[in-house]
Tab-separated table of C-alpha atoms in Angstrom:
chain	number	residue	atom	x	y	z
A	1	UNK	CA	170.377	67.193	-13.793
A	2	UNK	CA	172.087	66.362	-16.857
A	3	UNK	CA	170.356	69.131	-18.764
A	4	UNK	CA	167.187	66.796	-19.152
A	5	UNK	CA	164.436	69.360	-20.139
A	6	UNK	CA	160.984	68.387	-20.001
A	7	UNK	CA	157.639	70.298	-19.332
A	8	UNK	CA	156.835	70.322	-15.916
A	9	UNK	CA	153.223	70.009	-16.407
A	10	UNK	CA	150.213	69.711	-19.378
A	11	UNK	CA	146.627	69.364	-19.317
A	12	UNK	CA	144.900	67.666	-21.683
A	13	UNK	CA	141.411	66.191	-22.363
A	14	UNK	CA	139.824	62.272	-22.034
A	15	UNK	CA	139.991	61.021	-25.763
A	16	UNK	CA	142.484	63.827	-27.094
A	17	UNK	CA	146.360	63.466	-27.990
A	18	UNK	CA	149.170	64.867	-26.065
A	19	UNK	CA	153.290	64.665	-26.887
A	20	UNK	CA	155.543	65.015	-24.333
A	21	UNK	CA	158.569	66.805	-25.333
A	22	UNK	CA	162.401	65.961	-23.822
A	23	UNK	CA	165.573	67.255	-25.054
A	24	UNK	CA	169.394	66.170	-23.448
A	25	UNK	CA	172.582	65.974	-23.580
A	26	UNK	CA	173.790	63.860	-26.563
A	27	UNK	CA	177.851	63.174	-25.813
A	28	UNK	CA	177.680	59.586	-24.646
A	29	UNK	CA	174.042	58.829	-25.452
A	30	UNK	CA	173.125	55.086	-26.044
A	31	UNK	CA	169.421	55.448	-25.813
A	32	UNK	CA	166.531	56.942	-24.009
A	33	UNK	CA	163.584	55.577	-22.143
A	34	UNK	CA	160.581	57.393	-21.258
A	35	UNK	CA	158.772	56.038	-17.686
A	36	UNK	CA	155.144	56.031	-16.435
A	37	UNK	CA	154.904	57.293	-12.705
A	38	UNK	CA	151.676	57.866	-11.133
A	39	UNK	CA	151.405	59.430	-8.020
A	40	UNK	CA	153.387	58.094	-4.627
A	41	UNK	CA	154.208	54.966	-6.343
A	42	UNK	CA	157.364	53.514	-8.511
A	43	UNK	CA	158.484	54.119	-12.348
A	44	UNK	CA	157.340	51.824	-14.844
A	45	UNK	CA	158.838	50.852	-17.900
A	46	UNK	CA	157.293	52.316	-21.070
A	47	UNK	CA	159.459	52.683	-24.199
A	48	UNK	CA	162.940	52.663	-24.933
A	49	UNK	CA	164.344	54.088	-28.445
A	50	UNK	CA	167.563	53.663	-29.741
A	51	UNK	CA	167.322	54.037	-33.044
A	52	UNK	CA	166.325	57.360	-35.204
A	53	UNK	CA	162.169	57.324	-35.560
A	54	UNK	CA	159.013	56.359	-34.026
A	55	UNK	CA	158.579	53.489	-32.105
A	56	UNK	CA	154.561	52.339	-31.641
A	57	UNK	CA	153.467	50.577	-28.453
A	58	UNK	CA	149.462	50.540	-28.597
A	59	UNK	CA	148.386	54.140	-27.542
A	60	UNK	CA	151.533	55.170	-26.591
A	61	UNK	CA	154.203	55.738	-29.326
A	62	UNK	CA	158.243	57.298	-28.226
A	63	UNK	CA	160.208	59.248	-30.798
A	64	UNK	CA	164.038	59.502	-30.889
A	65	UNK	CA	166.367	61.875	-33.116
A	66	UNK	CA	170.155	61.355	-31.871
A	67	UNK	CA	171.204	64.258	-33.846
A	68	UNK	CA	169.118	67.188	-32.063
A	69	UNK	CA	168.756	65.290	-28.688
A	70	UNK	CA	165.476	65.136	-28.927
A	71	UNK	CA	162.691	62.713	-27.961
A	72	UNK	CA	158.949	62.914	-27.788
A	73	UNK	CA	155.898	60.567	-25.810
A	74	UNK	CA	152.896	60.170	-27.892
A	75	UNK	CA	149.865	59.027	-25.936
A	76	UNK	CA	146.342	58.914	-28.096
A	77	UNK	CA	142.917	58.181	-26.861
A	78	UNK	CA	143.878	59.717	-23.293
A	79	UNK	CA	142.152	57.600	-20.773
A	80	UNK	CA	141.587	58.964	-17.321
A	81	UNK	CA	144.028	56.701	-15.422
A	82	UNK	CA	146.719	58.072	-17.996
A	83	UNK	CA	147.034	61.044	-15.119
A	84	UNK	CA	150.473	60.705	-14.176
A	85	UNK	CA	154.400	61.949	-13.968
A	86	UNK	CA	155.977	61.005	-17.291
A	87	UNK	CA	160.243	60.422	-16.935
A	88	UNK	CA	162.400	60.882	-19.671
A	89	UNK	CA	165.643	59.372	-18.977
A	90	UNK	CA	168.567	59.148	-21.105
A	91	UNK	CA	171.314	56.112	-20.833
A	92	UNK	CA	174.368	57.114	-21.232
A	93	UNK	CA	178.019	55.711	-21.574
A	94	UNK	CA	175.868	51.872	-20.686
A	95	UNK	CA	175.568	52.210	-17.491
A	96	UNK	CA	174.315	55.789	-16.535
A	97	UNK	CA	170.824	56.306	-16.110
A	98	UNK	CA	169.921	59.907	-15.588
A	99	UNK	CA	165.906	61.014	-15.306
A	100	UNK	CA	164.236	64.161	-16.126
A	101	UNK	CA	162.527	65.697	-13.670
A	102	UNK	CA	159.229	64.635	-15.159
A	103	UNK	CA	156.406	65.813	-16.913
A	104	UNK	CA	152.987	65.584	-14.512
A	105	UNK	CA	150.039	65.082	-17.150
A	106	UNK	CA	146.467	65.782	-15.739
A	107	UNK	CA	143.741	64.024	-17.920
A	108	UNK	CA	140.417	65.869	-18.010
A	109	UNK	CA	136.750	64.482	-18.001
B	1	UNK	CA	154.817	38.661	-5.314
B	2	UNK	CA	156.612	41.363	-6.223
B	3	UNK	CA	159.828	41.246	-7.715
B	4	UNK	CA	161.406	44.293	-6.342
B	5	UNK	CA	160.591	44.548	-2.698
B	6	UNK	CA	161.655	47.947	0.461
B	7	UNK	CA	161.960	47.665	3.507
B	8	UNK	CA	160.690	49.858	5.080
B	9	UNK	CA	157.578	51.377	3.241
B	10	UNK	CA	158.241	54.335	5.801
B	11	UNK	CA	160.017	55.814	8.476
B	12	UNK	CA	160.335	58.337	10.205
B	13	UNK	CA	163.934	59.112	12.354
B	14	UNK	CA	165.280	61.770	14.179
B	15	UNK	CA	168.536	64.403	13.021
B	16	UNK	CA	171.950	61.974	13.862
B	17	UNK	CA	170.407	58.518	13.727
B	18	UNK	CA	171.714	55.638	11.606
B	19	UNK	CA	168.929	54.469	9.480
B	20	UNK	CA	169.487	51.375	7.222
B	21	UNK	CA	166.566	51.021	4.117
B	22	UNK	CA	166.815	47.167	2.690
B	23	UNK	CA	165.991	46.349	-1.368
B	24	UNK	CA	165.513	42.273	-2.478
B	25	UNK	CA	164.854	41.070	-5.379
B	26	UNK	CA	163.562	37.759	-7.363
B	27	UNK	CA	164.326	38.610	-10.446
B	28	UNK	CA	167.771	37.611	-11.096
B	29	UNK	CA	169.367	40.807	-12.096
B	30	UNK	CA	173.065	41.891	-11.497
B	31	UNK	CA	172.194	45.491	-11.599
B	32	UNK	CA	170.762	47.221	-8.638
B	33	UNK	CA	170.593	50.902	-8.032
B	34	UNK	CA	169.475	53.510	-5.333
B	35	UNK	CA	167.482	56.343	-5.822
B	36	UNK	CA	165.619	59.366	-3.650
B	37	UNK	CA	163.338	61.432	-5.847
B	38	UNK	CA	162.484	64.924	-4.436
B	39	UNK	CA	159.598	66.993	-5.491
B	40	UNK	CA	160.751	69.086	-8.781
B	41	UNK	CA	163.758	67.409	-8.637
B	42	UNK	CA	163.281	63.910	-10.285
B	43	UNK	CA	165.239	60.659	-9.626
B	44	UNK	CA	168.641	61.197	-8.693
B	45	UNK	CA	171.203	57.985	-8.287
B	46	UNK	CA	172.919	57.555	-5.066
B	47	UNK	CA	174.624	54.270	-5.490
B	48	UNK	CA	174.832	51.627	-8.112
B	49	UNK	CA	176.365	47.952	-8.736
B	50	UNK	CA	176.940	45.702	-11.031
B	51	UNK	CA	177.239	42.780	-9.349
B	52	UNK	CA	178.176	41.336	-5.914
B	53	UNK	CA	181.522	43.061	-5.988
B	54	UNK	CA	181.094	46.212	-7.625
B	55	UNK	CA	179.844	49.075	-6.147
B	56	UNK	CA	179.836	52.748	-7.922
B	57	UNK	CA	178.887	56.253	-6.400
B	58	UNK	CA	176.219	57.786	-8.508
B	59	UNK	CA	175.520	61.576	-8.644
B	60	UNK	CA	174.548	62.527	-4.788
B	61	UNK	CA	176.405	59.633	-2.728
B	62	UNK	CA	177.687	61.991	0.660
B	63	UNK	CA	176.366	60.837	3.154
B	64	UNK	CA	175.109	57.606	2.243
B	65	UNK	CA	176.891	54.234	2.224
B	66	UNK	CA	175.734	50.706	0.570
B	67	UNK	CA	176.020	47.440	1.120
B	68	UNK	CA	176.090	44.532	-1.663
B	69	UNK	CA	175.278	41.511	0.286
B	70	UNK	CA	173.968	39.134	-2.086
B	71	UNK	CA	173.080	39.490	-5.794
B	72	UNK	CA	169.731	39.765	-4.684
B	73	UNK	CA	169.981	42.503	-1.623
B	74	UNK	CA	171.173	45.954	-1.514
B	75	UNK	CA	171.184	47.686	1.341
B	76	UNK	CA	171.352	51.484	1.900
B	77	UNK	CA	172.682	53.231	4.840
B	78	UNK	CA	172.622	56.980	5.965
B	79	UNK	CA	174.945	56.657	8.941
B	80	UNK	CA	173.659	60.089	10.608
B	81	UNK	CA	170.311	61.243	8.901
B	82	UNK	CA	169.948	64.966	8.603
B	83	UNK	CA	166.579	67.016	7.481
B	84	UNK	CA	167.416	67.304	4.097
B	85	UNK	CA	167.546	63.432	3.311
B	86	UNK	CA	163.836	63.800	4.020
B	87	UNK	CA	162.708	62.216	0.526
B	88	UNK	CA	161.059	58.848	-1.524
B	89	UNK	CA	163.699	56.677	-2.000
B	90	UNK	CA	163.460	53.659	-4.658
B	91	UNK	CA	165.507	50.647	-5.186
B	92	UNK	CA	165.674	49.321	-9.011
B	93	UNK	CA	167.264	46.733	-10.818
B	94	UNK	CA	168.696	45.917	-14.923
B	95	UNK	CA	169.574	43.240	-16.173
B	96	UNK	CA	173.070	42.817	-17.719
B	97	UNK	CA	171.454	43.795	-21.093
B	98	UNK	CA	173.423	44.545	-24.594
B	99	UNK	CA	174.035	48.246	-23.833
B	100	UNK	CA	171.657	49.198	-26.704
B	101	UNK	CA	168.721	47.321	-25.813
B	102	UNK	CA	165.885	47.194	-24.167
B	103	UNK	CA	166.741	44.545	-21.915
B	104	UNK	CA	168.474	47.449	-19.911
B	105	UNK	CA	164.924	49.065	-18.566
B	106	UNK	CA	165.146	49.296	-14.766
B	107	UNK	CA	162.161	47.298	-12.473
B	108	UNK	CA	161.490	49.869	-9.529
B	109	UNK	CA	160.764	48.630	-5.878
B	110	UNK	CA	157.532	50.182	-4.036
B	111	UNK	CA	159.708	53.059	-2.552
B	112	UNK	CA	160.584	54.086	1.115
B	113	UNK	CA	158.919	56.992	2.070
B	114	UNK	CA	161.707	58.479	4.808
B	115	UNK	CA	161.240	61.643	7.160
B	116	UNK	CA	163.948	62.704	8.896
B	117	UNK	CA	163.120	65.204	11.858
């Protein structure tokens, strides 16, 4: 909902670098966190960006532009137990919270 | 402990019962929501609130209800389950927060895994 667009799935290898791409809707946009969610269990708190830019966190860096709606999950040295449903989730008008439908990442030996 | 905790972890109810799916928390927040994530679909909010006297439909709310008992319990009701509420539902909390920081990042309960036949 909420015109949230992220991949629905990528593949990538142990070691390697993926980015996780999500665009939205921008009219009321405060700022945009990005979620870890592995498999039957809750969300987790990764990254939230309100600014313009890049925002590093360890291996895992989040990128915001306001302008083009646009953010992007960086997450280097892909460890195994990275395997899991990535949520981009906009916040909007302060007290909207709206999530993608989630990006499942499958990290390969 | 956990902070966030569901009761139940699962259940599974038949078409027309009244099923009632209980969220506490330690953590001191005034924000609690209710969510039911379906495959494909993502999170989608049923019911939020502020605080102990506010209480805001989100984007799905028929045929759910809440309850705001406490700051720290929130209570979800479906008063006559049907099939297609068959889904993971998750409780969360925020705290108050500045609007534009991170101090708004929502702490997710272990989810209720419900089945409606």
């Amino acid at each position: 909902g909420q015109n949230i667009d992220q991949p629905t799935e990528m593949t990538a290898t142990e070691g390697a670098i993926v980015q996780i791409n999500c665009t939205y809707q921008t009219s009321g946009f405060n700022g945009l966190f990005w979620y870890q969610q592995h498999a039957g269990e809750a969300p987790t708190f990764l990254s939230y960006n309100v600014l313009d830019g890049l925002e590093e966190k360890g291996r895992f860096s989040s990128f915001l532009s306001r302008s083009k709606g646009y953010s992007y999950l960086l997450l280097k040295e892909l460890q195994m137990k990275d395997s899991a449903s990535y949520l981009c989730a906009p916040h909007r008008n302060f007290n909207k919270f709206y999530f993608g439908s989630g990006t499942k990442l499958n990290v390969k030996p | 402990d956990a902070d966030v905790t569901q009761t139940p972890r699962n259940r599974i109810t038949k078409t027309g019962k009244r099923i009632m799916l209980e969220c506490s928390q330690t953590k001191g927040h005034d924000r609690m929501y209710w969510y039911r994530q379906d495959p494909g679909l993502g999170l989608r909010l049923i019911y939020y609130s502020f605080d102990v006297k506010d209480i805001n439909k989100g984007e799905i709310s028929d045929g759910y209800s809440v309850s705001r008992q406490a700051q720290a319990k929130f209570s979800l009701s479906l008063e006559s389950a049907i099939p297609n509420q068959t889904a993971l539902y998750f409780c969360a909390t925020s705290d108050l927060g500045g609007g534009t920081g991170s101090g708004n990042e929502q702490f997710f309960g272990p989810g209720t895994r419900l089945t409606v036949l």
